[in-house]
């Protein structure tokens, strides 16, 4: 049997970031600096790590960034004012509200308050609608990253059976829509799907976005399929670690040192059955920030093009 191809998300992300940096440098020469505002409410540790990483990458690529960090107790009304202000600011092209927000604020209302032209997360209903009707749209970063991985790795999408496991608004649904737009035959599965293995075994491209460690087992995979693992699950249980990583010396060493490791939604044993797969870490996750940078650049260019037309 052939050895599966590892789809290196870090290398692809670097490629995209280099392309963005080049375009941003050209804009910078004309005195244009794309700007991203990131709103981080409260002190969720994981969110803080993500946001810091987003801000740092902006700096590396010549994009202005501003981090806004309201206290946990901020109200929906106060958040709306904040967003209104950012919508009106000339130096801000992209607005990102880091999720999850505290339960007492109305997340849906806030996401809808972001100007669709600055919605670099692609969560606004206008952008969801544009994506679904095949118009140019700011598309959610993680699914956009999946498409980039497939395209840049030379994996054909048109005519292939793509199965997406998970139907979240952030990943599953938009991933399905983008695969459909790229002419795949798409099936979306979820917790109520009957005989899931039967469906996943039909997949030429299998996208796992459910948030359950090692959920997709080798029996669920068609030999030679491309596996796209969106899951990022931290495991600390020694027995669970053994089940997935026994014999993996590098992981064992890290697990012994840190007491935890990160695993995707796909059992690593399934990789041997596949034709290609995204590792965790170093797969899809690496693309998310690169695509956010790309969306910020796209938003900056589109807004300035629109302003030029309006002023002409
Ligand atoms: N939290 C986890 N993933 C995301 C994402 O893609 N965008 C935002 N805004 N928050 C997130």
PDB file of C-alpha atoms and ligand atoms in Angstrom:
ATOM      1  CA  UNK A   1       0.000   0.000   0.000  1.00  0.00           C
ATOM      2  CA  UNK A   2       1.173   3.532  -0.736  1.00  0.00           C
ATOM      3  CA  UNK A   3       2.259   5.801   2.077  1.00  0.00           C
ATOM      4  CA  UNK A   4      -0.270   8.552   2.755  1.00  0.00           C
ATOM      5  CA  UNK A   5       0.685  12.112   1.860  1.00  0.00           C
ATOM      6  CA  UNK A   6       0.895  14.473   4.844  1.00  0.00           C
ATOM      7  CA  UNK A   7      -0.814  17.777   4.021  1.00  0.00           C
ATOM      8  CA  UNK A   8       1.456  20.295   5.695  1.00  0.00           C
ATOM      9  CA  UNK A   9      -0.759  23.132   6.945  1.00  0.00           C
ATOM     10  CA  UNK A  10       2.164  25.097   8.330  1.00  0.00           C
ATOM     11  CA  UNK A  11       3.939  25.203   4.951  1.00  0.00           C
ATOM     12  CA  UNK A  12       0.737  26.155   3.103  1.00  0.00           C
ATOM     13  CA  UNK A  13      -0.063  28.837   5.700  1.00  0.00           C
ATOM     14  CA  UNK A  14       3.450  30.288   5.266  1.00  0.00           C
ATOM     15  CA  UNK A  15       2.931  30.411   1.522  1.00  0.00           C
ATOM     16  CA  UNK A  16      -0.367  32.295   1.913  1.00  0.00           C
ATOM     17  CA  UNK A  17       1.070  34.686   4.504  1.00  0.00           C
ATOM     18  CA  UNK A  18       3.996  35.463   2.180  1.00  0.00           C
ATOM     19  CA  UNK A  19       1.538  36.250  -0.636  1.00  0.00           C
ATOM     20  CA  UNK A  20      -0.512  38.487   1.660  1.00  0.00           C
ATOM     21  CA  UNK A  21       2.625  40.262   2.929  1.00  0.00           C
ATOM     22  CA  UNK A  22       3.685  41.010  -0.628  1.00  0.00           C
ATOM     23  CA  UNK A  23       0.312  42.580  -1.486  1.00  0.00           C
ATOM     24  CA  UNK A  24       0.182  44.482   1.796  1.00  0.00           C
ATOM     25  CA  UNK A  25       3.669  45.881   1.089  1.00  0.00           C
ATOM     26  CA  UNK A  26       2.399  47.182  -2.250  1.00  0.00           C
ATOM     27  CA  UNK A  27      -0.553  48.839  -0.503  1.00  0.00           C
ATOM     28  CA  UNK A  28       1.759  50.227   2.187  1.00  0.00           C
ATOM     29  CA  UNK A  29       3.850  51.878  -0.567  1.00  0.00           C
ATOM     30  CA  UNK A  30       0.689  53.741  -1.632  1.00  0.00           C
ATOM     31  CA  UNK A  31       0.115  54.811   1.958  1.00  0.00           C
ATOM     32  CA  UNK A  32      -2.618  52.226   2.558  1.00  0.00           C
ATOM     33  CA  UNK A  33      -2.395  50.120   5.719  1.00  0.00           C
ATOM     34  CA  UNK A  34      -5.071  47.432   6.137  1.00  0.00           C
ATOM     35  CA  UNK A  35      -6.405  47.378   9.688  1.00  0.00           C
ATOM     36  CA  UNK A  36      -7.941  44.651  11.838  1.00  0.00           C
ATOM     37  CA  UNK A  37      -9.783  45.162  15.123  1.00  0.00           C
ATOM     38  CA  UNK A  38     -10.082  42.154  17.406  1.00  0.00           C
ATOM     39  CA  UNK A  39     -12.558  42.209  20.270  1.00  0.00           C
ATOM     40  CA  UNK A  40     -11.778  39.845  23.115  1.00  0.00           C
ATOM     41  CA  UNK A  41     -14.241  39.860  26.010  1.00  0.00           C
ATOM     42  CA  UNK A  42     -13.257  38.587  29.451  1.00  0.00           C
ATOM     43  CA  UNK A  43     -10.405  36.229  30.159  1.00  0.00           C
ATOM     44  CA  UNK A  44     -10.934  32.874  28.457  1.00  0.00           C
ATOM     45  CA  UNK A  45      -7.374  31.487  28.320  1.00  0.00           C
ATOM     46  CA  UNK A  46      -7.703  29.719  24.953  1.00  0.00           C
ATOM     47  CA  UNK A  47      -9.229  32.831  23.347  1.00  0.00           C
ATOM     48  CA  UNK A  48      -6.384  34.966  24.676  1.00  0.00           C
ATOM     49  CA  UNK A  49      -3.834  32.669  23.043  1.00  0.00           C
ATOM     50  CA  UNK A  50      -5.680  32.746  19.689  1.00  0.00           C
ATOM     51  CA  UNK A  51      -6.096  36.517  19.745  1.00  0.00           C
ATOM     52  CA  UNK A  52      -2.468  37.178  20.633  1.00  0.00           C
ATOM     53  CA  UNK A  53      -1.440  35.006  17.744  1.00  0.00           C
ATOM     54  CA  UNK A  54      -3.763  36.907  15.360  1.00  0.00           C
ATOM     55  CA  UNK A  55      -2.369  40.268  16.470  1.00  0.00           C
ATOM     56  CA  UNK A  56       1.226  39.042  16.187  1.00  0.00           C
ATOM     57  CA  UNK A  57       0.662  37.770  12.635  1.00  0.00           C
ATOM     58  CA  UNK A  58      -0.845  41.141  11.621  1.00  0.00           C
ATOM     59  CA  UNK A  59       2.400  42.780  12.759  1.00  0.00           C
ATOM     60  CA  UNK A  60       4.488  40.340  10.737  1.00  0.00           C
ATOM     61  CA  UNK A  61       2.516  41.038   7.560  1.00  0.00           C
ATOM     62  CA  UNK A  62       2.328  44.845   7.765  1.00  0.00           C
ATOM     63  CA  UNK A  63      -1.331  44.922   8.834  1.00  0.00           C
ATOM     64  CA  UNK A  64      -2.368  47.383  11.551  1.00  0.00           C
ATOM     65  CA  UNK A  65      -4.171  45.706  14.424  1.00  0.00           C
ATOM     66  CA  UNK A  66      -5.983  46.860  17.481  1.00  0.00           C
ATOM     67  CA  UNK A  67      -7.009  44.637  20.334  1.00  0.00           C
ATOM     68  CA  UNK A  68     -10.057  45.709  22.309  1.00  0.00           C
ATOM     69  CA  UNK A  69     -10.516  43.904  25.593  1.00  0.00           C
ATOM     70  CA  UNK A  70     -13.739  44.778  27.395  1.00  0.00           C
ATOM     71  CA  UNK A  71     -14.380  43.274  30.823  1.00  0.00           C
ATOM     72  CA  UNK A  72     -16.532  40.151  31.101  1.00  0.00           C
ATOM     73  CA  UNK A  73     -19.416  42.277  32.474  1.00  0.00           C
ATOM     74  CA  UNK A  74     -19.865  44.339  29.261  1.00  0.00           C
ATOM     75  CA  UNK A  75     -23.478  44.479  28.086  1.00  0.00           C
ATOM     76  CA  UNK A  76     -24.871  43.805  24.623  1.00  0.00           C
ATOM     77  CA  UNK A  77     -25.725  47.516  24.259  1.00  0.00           C
ATOM     78  CA  UNK A  78     -22.187  48.566  25.132  1.00  0.00           C
ATOM     79  CA  UNK A  79     -20.784  46.025  22.685  1.00  0.00           C
ATOM     80  CA  UNK A  80     -23.115  47.355  19.973  1.00  0.00           C
ATOM     81  CA  UNK A  81     -21.710  50.870  20.492  1.00  0.00           C
ATOM     82  CA  UNK A  82     -18.182  49.526  20.245  1.00  0.00           C
ATOM     83  CA  UNK A  83     -18.977  47.754  16.971  1.00  0.00           C
ATOM     84  CA  UNK A  84     -20.771  50.805  15.551  1.00  0.00           C
ATOM     85  CA  UNK A  85     -17.664  52.845  16.252  1.00  0.00           C
ATOM     86  CA  UNK A  86     -15.431  50.290  14.501  1.00  0.00           C
ATOM     87  CA  UNK A  87     -17.830  50.090  11.532  1.00  0.00           C
ATOM     88  CA  UNK A  88     -17.403  53.845  11.056  1.00  0.00           C
ATOM     89  CA  UNK A  89     -13.625  53.973  11.437  1.00  0.00           C
ATOM     90  CA  UNK A  90     -11.654  54.620   8.249  1.00  0.00           C
ATOM     91  CA  UNK A  91      -8.510  52.844   9.489  1.00  0.00           C
ATOM     92  CA  UNK A  92     -10.314  49.582  10.291  1.00  0.00           C
ATOM     93  CA  UNK A  93     -11.030  47.138   7.444  1.00  0.00           C
ATOM     94  CA  UNK A  94     -11.781  44.016   9.448  1.00  0.00           C
ATOM     95  CA  UNK A  95     -13.645  43.404  12.704  1.00  0.00           C
ATOM     96  CA  UNK A  96     -13.359  40.112  14.522  1.00  0.00           C
ATOM     97  CA  UNK A  97     -15.329  39.261  17.645  1.00  0.00           C
ATOM     98  CA  UNK A  98     -13.547  36.363  19.310  1.00  0.00           C
ATOM     99  CA  UNK A  99     -16.021  33.613  20.245  1.00  0.00           C
ATOM    100  CA  UNK A 100     -17.330  32.325  22.556  1.00  0.00           C
ATOM    101  CA  UNK A 101     -18.772  35.435  24.201  1.00  0.00           C
ATOM    102  CA  UNK A 102     -20.122  35.400  27.772  1.00  0.00           C
ATOM    103  CA  UNK A 103     -23.601  33.881  27.986  1.00  0.00           C
ATOM    104  CA  UNK A 104     -25.262  37.164  29.037  1.00  0.00           C
ATOM    105  CA  UNK A 105     -24.514  38.927  25.736  1.00  0.00           C
ATOM    106  CA  UNK A 106     -26.529  38.401  22.571  1.00  0.00           C
ATOM    107  CA  UNK A 107     -23.915  36.888  20.235  1.00  0.00           C
ATOM    108  CA  UNK A 108     -26.209  36.683  17.202  1.00  0.00           C
ATOM    109  CA  UNK A 109     -27.194  40.346  17.482  1.00  0.00           C
ATOM    110  CA  UNK A 110     -23.559  41.388  17.773  1.00  0.00           C
ATOM    111  CA  UNK A 111     -22.399  39.351  14.788  1.00  0.00           C
ATOM    112  CA  UNK A 112     -25.198  40.935  12.760  1.00  0.00           C
ATOM    113  CA  UNK A 113     -24.095  44.410  13.867  1.00  0.00           C
ATOM    114  CA  UNK A 114     -20.689  44.071  12.177  1.00  0.00           C
ATOM    115  CA  UNK A 115     -20.677  45.716   8.761  1.00  0.00           C
ATOM    116  CA  UNK A 116     -20.712  42.874   6.171  1.00  0.00           C
ATOM    117  CA  UNK A 117     -17.855  44.623   4.345  1.00  0.00           C
ATOM    118  CA  UNK A 118     -15.689  44.371   7.498  1.00  0.00           C
ATOM    119  CA  UNK A 119     -16.861  40.907   8.535  1.00  0.00           C
ATOM    120  CA  UNK A 120     -13.530  39.074   8.151  1.00  0.00           C
ATOM    121  CA  UNK A 121     -14.928  36.034   9.973  1.00  0.00           C
ATOM    122  CA  UNK A 122     -17.657  35.613   7.353  1.00  0.00           C
ATOM    123  CA  UNK A 123     -20.305  35.096  10.046  1.00  0.00           C
ATOM    124  CA  UNK A 124     -22.733  37.881   9.030  1.00  0.00           C
ATOM    125  CA  UNK A 125     -25.924  36.588   7.371  1.00  0.00           C
ATOM    126  CA  UNK A 126     -25.172  38.745   4.314  1.00  0.00           C
ATOM    127  CA  UNK A 127     -21.862  36.940   3.802  1.00  0.00           C
ATOM    128  CA  UNK A 128     -23.450  33.567   4.563  1.00  0.00           C
ATOM    129  CA  UNK A 129     -26.011  34.363   1.846  1.00  0.00           C
ATOM    130  CA  UNK A 130     -23.375  35.557  -0.606  1.00  0.00           C
ATOM    131  CA  UNK A 131     -21.387  32.360  -0.097  1.00  0.00           C
ATOM    132  CA  UNK A 132     -24.458  30.209  -0.577  1.00  0.00           C
ATOM    133  CA  UNK A 133     -25.452  32.004  -3.779  1.00  0.00           C
ATOM    134  CA  UNK A 134     -21.936  31.793  -5.207  1.00  0.00           C
ATOM    135  CA  UNK A 135     -21.171  35.536  -5.023  1.00  0.00           C
ATOM    136  CA  UNK A 136     -17.797  36.878  -3.893  1.00  0.00           C
ATOM    137  CA  UNK A 137     -17.957  36.879  -0.108  1.00  0.00           C
ATOM    138  CA  UNK A 138     -15.780  37.104   2.955  1.00  0.00           C
ATOM    139  CA  UNK A 139     -15.858  33.403   3.829  1.00  0.00           C
ATOM    140  CA  UNK A 140     -15.229  31.804   7.250  1.00  0.00           C
ATOM    141  CA  UNK A 141     -11.499  31.283   7.766  1.00  0.00           C
ATOM    142  CA  UNK A 142     -11.305  27.615   8.761  1.00  0.00           C
ATOM    143  CA  UNK A 143     -13.380  26.242   5.854  1.00  0.00           C
ATOM    144  CA  UNK A 144     -11.575  28.616   3.474  1.00  0.00           C
ATOM    145  CA  UNK A 145      -8.334  27.120   4.785  1.00  0.00           C
ATOM    146  CA  UNK A 146      -9.598  23.612   3.989  1.00  0.00           C
ATOM    147  CA  UNK A 147     -10.209  24.577   0.367  1.00  0.00           C
ATOM    148  CA  UNK A 148      -6.736  26.152   0.143  1.00  0.00           C
ATOM    149  CA  UNK A 149      -5.118  22.973   1.477  1.00  0.00           C
ATOM    150  CA  UNK A 150      -6.931  20.833  -1.089  1.00  0.00           C
ATOM    151  CA  UNK A 151      -6.237  23.159  -4.018  1.00  0.00           C
ATOM    152  CA  UNK A 152      -2.599  23.822  -3.186  1.00  0.00           C
ATOM    153  CA  UNK A 153      -1.958  20.105  -2.646  1.00  0.00           C
ATOM    154  CA  UNK A 154      -3.360  19.268  -6.078  1.00  0.00           C
ATOM    155  CA  UNK A 155      -6.296  17.285  -4.679  1.00  0.00           C
ATOM    156  CA  UNK A 156      -9.217  17.436  -7.092  1.00  0.00           C
ATOM    157  CA  UNK A 157     -12.567  18.501  -5.623  1.00  0.00           C
ATOM    158  CA  UNK A 158     -14.873  18.629  -8.668  1.00  0.00           C
ATOM    159  CA  UNK A 159     -16.904  15.449  -9.042  1.00  0.00           C
ATOM    160  CA  UNK A 160     -15.583  13.934  -5.815  1.00  0.00           C
ATOM    161  CA  UNK A 161     -17.728  12.676  -2.963  1.00  0.00           C
ATOM    162  CA  UNK A 162     -17.113  15.020  -0.035  1.00  0.00           C
ATOM    163  CA  UNK A 163     -18.547  14.068   3.342  1.00  0.00           C
ATOM    164  CA  UNK A 164     -18.557  16.671   6.104  1.00  0.00           C
ATOM    165  CA  UNK A 165     -19.109  15.347   9.615  1.00  0.00           C
ATOM    166  CA  UNK A 166     -20.409  18.202  11.780  1.00  0.00           C
ATOM    167  CA  UNK A 167     -22.895  20.951  10.953  1.00  0.00           C
ATOM    168  CA  UNK A 168     -21.679  23.975  12.906  1.00  0.00           C
ATOM    169  CA  UNK A 169     -22.207  27.479  11.536  1.00  0.00           C
ATOM    170  CA  UNK A 170     -18.475  28.179  11.831  1.00  0.00           C
ATOM    171  CA  UNK A 171     -17.074  25.086  10.104  1.00  0.00           C
ATOM    172  CA  UNK A 172     -19.402  22.284   8.960  1.00  0.00           C
ATOM    173  CA  UNK A 173     -22.046  24.256   7.075  1.00  0.00           C
ATOM    174  CA  UNK A 174     -19.700  26.717   5.333  1.00  0.00           C
ATOM    175  CA  UNK A 175     -17.233  23.904   4.508  1.00  0.00           C
ATOM    176  CA  UNK A 176     -20.066  21.985   2.849  1.00  0.00           C
ATOM    177  CA  UNK A 177     -21.092  25.076   0.892  1.00  0.00           C
ATOM    178  CA  UNK A 178     -17.547  25.766  -0.316  1.00  0.00           C
ATOM    179  CA  UNK A 179     -17.042  22.159  -1.390  1.00  0.00           C
ATOM    180  CA  UNK A 180     -20.339  22.352  -3.251  1.00  0.00           C
ATOM    181  CA  UNK A 181     -19.251  25.616  -4.908  1.00  0.00           C
ATOM    182  CA  UNK A 182     -16.121  23.741  -6.003  1.00  0.00           C
ATOM    183  CA  UNK A 183     -18.406  21.104  -7.620  1.00  0.00           C
ATOM    184  CA  UNK A 184     -18.026  18.245  -5.132  1.00  0.00           C
ATOM    185  CA  UNK A 185     -20.985  15.977  -4.388  1.00  0.00           C
ATOM    186  CA  UNK A 186     -21.509  16.894  -0.751  1.00  0.00           C
ATOM    187  CA  UNK A 187     -23.084  15.043   2.158  1.00  0.00           C
ATOM    188  CA  UNK A 188     -23.360  16.644   5.602  1.00  0.00           C
ATOM    189  CA  UNK A 189     -23.541  14.267   8.562  1.00  0.00           C
ATOM    190  CA  UNK A 190     -24.298  14.960  12.220  1.00  0.00           C
ATOM    191  CA  UNK A 191     -25.253  13.336  15.509  1.00  0.00           C
ATOM    192  CA  UNK A 192     -28.579  12.090  14.118  1.00  0.00           C
ATOM    193  CA  UNK A 193     -27.131  10.531  10.962  1.00  0.00           C
ATOM    194  CA  UNK A 194     -28.090   6.855  10.632  1.00  0.00           C
ATOM    195  CA  UNK A 195     -25.189   4.449   9.948  1.00  0.00           C
ATOM    196  CA  UNK A 196     -22.495   7.113   9.821  1.00  0.00           C
ATOM    197  CA  UNK A 197     -19.686   4.669   8.848  1.00  0.00           C
ATOM    198  CA  UNK A 198     -21.628   3.664   5.731  1.00  0.00           C
ATOM    199  CA  UNK A 199     -21.764   7.314   4.662  1.00  0.00           C
ATOM    200  CA  UNK A 200     -18.172   8.216   5.549  1.00  0.00           C
ATOM    201  CA  UNK A 201     -16.872   5.161   3.675  1.00  0.00           C
ATOM    202  CA  UNK A 202     -18.223   6.743   0.474  1.00  0.00           C
ATOM    203  CA  UNK A 203     -16.067   9.846   0.978  1.00  0.00           C
ATOM    204  CA  UNK A 204     -13.215  10.703  -1.357  1.00  0.00           C
ATOM    205  CA  UNK A 205     -12.754  13.780   0.840  1.00  0.00           C
ATOM    206  CA  UNK A 206     -13.744  13.385   4.488  1.00  0.00           C
ATOM    207  CA  UNK A 207     -13.933  16.493   6.671  1.00  0.00           C
ATOM    208  CA  UNK A 208     -14.186  15.823  10.412  1.00  0.00           C
ATOM    209  CA  UNK A 209     -15.441  18.776  12.453  1.00  0.00           C
ATOM    210  CA  UNK A 210     -17.244  17.378  15.474  1.00  0.00           C
ATOM    211  CA  UNK A 211     -14.943  18.082  18.395  1.00  0.00           C
ATOM    212  CA  UNK A 212     -14.582  14.500  19.616  1.00  0.00           C
ATOM    213  CA  UNK A 213     -11.091  13.017  20.000  1.00  0.00           C
ATOM    214  CA  UNK A 214     -10.301  10.284  17.478  1.00  0.00           C
ATOM    215  CA  UNK A 215     -13.968   9.873  16.526  1.00  0.00           C
ATOM    216  CA  UNK A 216     -13.296   8.788  12.922  1.00  0.00           C
ATOM    217  CA  UNK A 217     -11.821   5.273  13.036  1.00  0.00           C
ATOM    218  CA  UNK A 218     -10.046   3.358  10.234  1.00  0.00           C
ATOM    219  CA  UNK A 219     -13.194   1.319   9.438  1.00  0.00           C
ATOM    220  CA  UNK A 220     -15.001   4.555   8.576  1.00  0.00           C
ATOM    221  CA  UNK A 221     -12.507   5.535   5.886  1.00  0.00           C
ATOM    222  CA  UNK A 222     -12.412   4.550   2.217  1.00  0.00           C
ATOM    223  CA  UNK A 223      -8.884   3.424   1.267  1.00  0.00           C
ATOM    224  CA  UNK A 224      -7.048   6.283  -0.434  1.00  0.00           C
ATOM    225  CA  UNK A 225      -9.451   9.000   0.778  1.00  0.00           C
ATOM    226  CA  UNK A 226      -8.267  12.489   1.713  1.00  0.00           C
ATOM    227  CA  UNK A 227      -8.811  13.165   5.421  1.00  0.00           C
ATOM    228  CA  UNK A 228      -9.265  16.731   6.634  1.00  0.00           C
ATOM    229  CA  UNK A 229      -9.197  16.938  10.417  1.00  0.00           C
ATOM    230  CA  UNK A 230     -10.607  20.138  11.907  1.00  0.00           C
ATOM    231  CA  UNK A 231     -10.689  18.878  15.503  1.00  0.00           C
ATOM    232  CA  UNK A 232      -8.417  20.272  18.200  1.00  0.00           C
ATOM    233  CA  UNK A 233      -8.997  18.219  21.356  1.00  0.00           C
ATOM    234  CA  UNK A 234      -6.699  18.237  24.343  1.00  0.00           C
ATOM    235  CA  UNK A 235      -6.457  14.852  26.073  1.00  0.00           C
ATOM    236  CA  UNK A 236      -4.924  14.265  29.486  1.00  0.00           C
ATOM    237  CA  UNK A 237      -6.091  10.722  30.281  1.00  0.00           C
ATOM    238  CA  UNK A 238      -3.211   8.205  30.091  1.00  0.00           C
ATOM    239  CA  UNK A 239      -5.414   5.317  28.900  1.00  0.00           C
ATOM    240  CA  UNK A 240      -6.882   7.482  26.149  1.00  0.00           C
ATOM    241  CA  UNK A 241      -3.388   8.591  25.171  1.00  0.00           C
ATOM    242  CA  UNK A 242      -2.237   4.964  24.969  1.00  0.00           C
ATOM    243  CA  UNK A 243      -5.209   4.018  22.799  1.00  0.00           C
ATOM    244  CA  UNK A 244      -4.309   6.601  20.163  1.00  0.00           C
ATOM    245  CA  UNK A 245      -0.560   7.100  20.390  1.00  0.00           C
ATOM    246  CA  UNK A 246       0.989   3.906  21.777  1.00  0.00           C
ATOM    247  CA  UNK A 247       4.358   3.395  20.038  1.00  0.00           C
ATOM    248  CA  UNK A 248       4.674   7.055  18.947  1.00  0.00           C
ATOM    249  CA  UNK A 249       7.929   7.885  20.763  1.00  0.00           C
ATOM    250  CA  UNK A 250       7.840  11.628  20.070  1.00  0.00           C
ATOM    251  CA  UNK A 251       4.293  11.997  21.391  1.00  0.00           C
ATOM    252  CA  UNK A 252       5.050   9.803  24.390  1.00  0.00           C
ATOM    253  CA  UNK A 253       7.956  12.024  25.343  1.00  0.00           C
ATOM    254  CA  UNK A 254       5.846  15.181  25.048  1.00  0.00           C
ATOM    255  CA  UNK A 255       2.918  13.636  26.920  1.00  0.00           C
ATOM    256  CA  UNK A 256       5.231  12.579  29.763  1.00  0.00           C
ATOM    257  CA  UNK A 257       6.601  16.119  29.963  1.00  0.00           C
ATOM    258  CA  UNK A 258       3.348  18.098  29.624  1.00  0.00           C
ATOM    259  CA  UNK A 259       0.699  15.673  30.841  1.00  0.00           C
ATOM    260  CA  UNK A 260      -1.448  16.357  27.796  1.00  0.00           C
ATOM    261  CA  UNK A 261      -1.475  16.250  24.021  1.00  0.00           C
ATOM    262  CA  UNK A 262      -3.655  17.551  21.234  1.00  0.00           C
ATOM    263  CA  UNK A 263      -5.553  15.142  19.003  1.00  0.00           C
ATOM    264  CA  UNK A 264      -7.972  15.771  16.161  1.00  0.00           C
ATOM    265  CA  UNK A 265     -11.354  14.205  15.427  1.00  0.00           C
ATOM    266  CA  UNK A 266      -9.661  11.457  13.423  1.00  0.00           C
ATOM    267  CA  UNK A 267      -8.029   8.426  15.030  1.00  0.00           C
ATOM    268  CA  UNK A 268      -4.385   8.545  13.830  1.00  0.00           C
ATOM    269  CA  UNK A 269      -4.730   4.838  12.923  1.00  0.00           C
ATOM    270  CA  UNK A 270      -6.986   5.957  10.056  1.00  0.00           C
ATOM    271  CA  UNK A 271      -4.146   7.867   8.412  1.00  0.00           C
ATOM    272  CA  UNK A 272      -2.609   4.592   7.196  1.00  0.00           C
ATOM    273  CA  UNK A 273      -5.812   3.848   5.260  1.00  0.00           C
ATOM    274  CA  UNK A 274      -5.936   7.304   3.674  1.00  0.00           C
ATOM    275  CA  UNK A 275      -4.271   8.696   0.569  1.00  0.00           C
ATOM    276  CA  UNK A 276      -3.571  12.051   2.255  1.00  0.00           C
ATOM    277  CA  UNK A 277      -4.339  13.641   5.601  1.00  0.00           C
ATOM    278  CA  UNK A 278      -3.947  16.810   7.620  1.00  0.00           C
ATOM    279  CA  UNK A 279      -2.065  16.205  10.880  1.00  0.00           C
ATOM    280  CA  UNK A 280      -3.063  17.665  14.256  1.00  0.00           C
ATOM    281  CA  UNK A 281      -1.376  19.903  15.157  1.00  0.00           C
ATOM    282  CA  UNK A 282       0.047  21.406  11.960  1.00  0.00           C
ATOM    283  CA  UNK A 283      -2.881  20.869   9.602  1.00  0.00           C
ATOM    284  CA  UNK A 284      -6.086  22.891   9.209  1.00  0.00           C
ATOM    285  CA  UNK A 285      -5.499  24.896  12.395  1.00  0.00           C
ATOM    286  CA  UNK A 286      -2.406  26.487  10.908  1.00  0.00           C
ATOM    287  CA  UNK A 287      -4.470  27.911   8.052  1.00  0.00           C
ATOM    288  CA  UNK A 288      -7.103  29.760  10.076  1.00  0.00           C
ATOM    289  CA  UNK A 289      -4.988  32.812  10.894  1.00  0.00           C
ATOM    290  CA  UNK A 290      -3.476  32.923   7.400  1.00  0.00           C
ATOM    291  CA  UNK A 291      -7.011  33.064   5.956  1.00  0.00           C
ATOM    292  CA  UNK A 292      -7.977  35.786   8.432  1.00  0.00           C
ATOM    293  CA  UNK A 293      -5.055  37.847   7.129  1.00  0.00           C
ATOM    294  CA  UNK A 294      -6.161  37.151   3.565  1.00  0.00           C
ATOM    295  CA  UNK A 295      -9.736  38.211   4.385  1.00  0.00           C
ATOM    296  CA  UNK A 296      -8.474  41.416   5.998  1.00  0.00           C
ATOM    297  CA  UNK A 297      -6.501  42.228   2.844  1.00  0.00           C
ATOM    298  CA  UNK A 298      -9.523  41.384   0.665  1.00  0.00           C
ATOM    299  CA  UNK A 299     -11.764  43.612   2.795  1.00  0.00           C
ATOM    300  CA  UNK A 300      -9.232  46.457   2.647  1.00  0.00           C
ATOM    301  CA  UNK A 301      -8.966  46.260  -1.129  1.00  0.00           C
ATOM    302  CA  UNK A 302     -12.735  45.956  -1.650  1.00  0.00           C
ATOM    303  CA  UNK A 303     -13.516  48.896   0.621  1.00  0.00           C
ATOM    304  CA  UNK A 304     -10.991  51.123  -1.113  1.00  0.00           C
ATOM    305  CA  UNK A 305     -12.199  50.057  -4.558  1.00  0.00           C
ATOM    306  CA  UNK A 306     -15.754  50.885  -3.491  1.00  0.00           C
ATOM    307  CA  UNK A 307     -14.616  54.255  -2.089  1.00  0.00           C
ATOM    308  CA  UNK A 308     -12.809  55.040  -5.372  1.00  0.00           C
ATOM    309  CA  UNK A 309     -15.956  54.283  -7.367  1.00  0.00           C
ATOM    310  CA  UNK A 310     -18.082  56.393  -4.996  1.00  0.00           C
ATOM    311  CA  UNK A 311     -15.621  59.271  -5.262  1.00  0.00           C
ATOM    312  CA  UNK A 312     -15.278  59.084  -9.057  1.00  0.00           C
TER     313      UNK A 312
HETATM  314  N1  LIG B   1     -13.439  31.007  18.204  1.00  0.00           N
HETATM  315  C1  LIG B   1     -13.068  29.798  17.702  1.00  0.00           C
HETATM  316  N2  LIG B   1     -12.940  29.848  16.365  1.00  0.00           N
HETATM  317  C2  LIG B   1     -13.227  31.109  15.999  1.00  0.00           C
HETATM  318  C3  LIG B   1     -13.255  31.780  14.745  1.00  0.00           C
HETATM  319  O1  LIG B   1     -12.995  31.233  13.676  1.00  0.00           O
HETATM  320  N3  LIG B   1     -13.588  33.093  14.788  1.00  0.00           N
HETATM  321  C4  LIG B   1     -13.899  33.731  15.947  1.00  0.00           C
HETATM  322  N4  LIG B   1     -14.233  34.993  15.889  1.00  0.00           N
HETATM  323  N5  LIG B   1     -13.887  33.139  17.129  1.00  0.00           N
HETATM  324  C5  LIG B   1     -13.540  31.831  17.137  1.00  0.00           C
END
